[in-house]
mmCIF file of C-alpha atoms in Angstrom:
data_model
loop_
_atom_site.group_PDB
_atom_site.id
_atom_site.type_symbol
_atom_site.label_atom_id
_atom_site.label_comp_id
_atom_site.label_asym_id
_atom_site.label_seq_id
_atom_site.Cartn_x
_atom_site.Cartn_y
_atom_site.Cartn_z
ATOM 1 C CA ILE A 1 -11.075 7.985 3.232
ATOM 2 C CA ASN A 2 -12.152 9.677 0.114
ATOM 3 C CA LYS A 3 -8.964 11.620 -1.698
ATOM 4 C CA GLU A 4 -9.037 14.635 -4.214
ATOM 5 C CA ALA A 5 -6.036 15.689 -6.172
ATOM 6 C CA VAL A 6 -7.211 19.540 -6.222
ATOM 7 C CA GLN A 7 -4.907 21.617 -8.747
ATOM 8 C CA THR A 8 -5.172 25.155 -9.931
ATOM 9 C CA GLU A 9 -3.688 27.431 -12.922
ATOM 10 C CA LYS A 10 -3.719 30.778 -10.665
ATOM 11 C CA ALA A 11 -0.271 28.858 -9.045
ATOM 12 C CA PRO A 12 2.813 27.476 -10.368
ATOM 13 C CA ALA A 13 3.477 23.944 -11.300
ATOM 14 C CA ALA A 14 4.547 21.616 -9.248
ATOM 15 C CA LEU A 15 8.514 20.565 -9.934
ATOM 16 C CA GLY A 16 7.917 17.128 -8.820
ATOM 17 C CA PRO A 17 5.507 14.394 -9.665
ATOM 18 C CA TYR A 18 3.140 15.782 -6.916
ATOM 19 C CA SER A 19 -0.594 17.384 -6.591
ATOM 20 C CA GLN A 20 -0.984 21.487 -5.485
ATOM 21 C CA ALA A 21 -2.881 19.885 -2.871
ATOM 22 C CA ILE A 22 -5.138 16.557 -1.605
ATOM 23 C CA LYS A 23 -8.370 16.758 -0.055
ATOM 24 C CA ALA A 24 -8.906 13.919 1.942
ATOM 25 C CA ASN A 25 -12.919 14.096 3.289
ATOM 26 C CA ASN A 26 -12.856 17.614 5.845
ATOM 27 C CA LEU A 27 -8.881 18.054 5.389
ATOM 28 C CA LEU A 28 -6.319 20.059 2.421
ATOM 29 C CA PHE A 29 -3.007 19.214 2.881
ATOM 30 C CA VAL A 30 -1.220 21.855 0.620
ATOM 31 C CA SER A 31 2.171 21.476 -0.980
ATOM 32 C CA GLY A 32 4.535 24.767 -1.231
ATOM 33 C CA VAL A 33 7.221 26.400 -3.856
ATOM 34 C CA LEU A 34 10.305 26.965 -2.608
ATOM 35 C CA GLY A 35 12.734 29.223 -4.135
ATOM 36 C CA LEU A 36 14.705 28.971 -6.695
ATOM 37 C CA VAL A 37 16.165 32.734 -7.925
ATOM 38 C CA PRO A 38 18.065 34.135 -4.884
ATOM 39 C CA GLU A 39 18.258 37.687 -6.336
ATOM 40 C CA VAL A 40 13.988 38.008 -5.512
#
């Protein structure tokens, strides 16, 4: 399986040691961002 990390400046930076997304062959695995400001 060919794996490639995907990153963009248009999304918030990851808070942990993980990629924003991983492309594996024809699949794209994306990570999410959880809300940190309860007032919003």
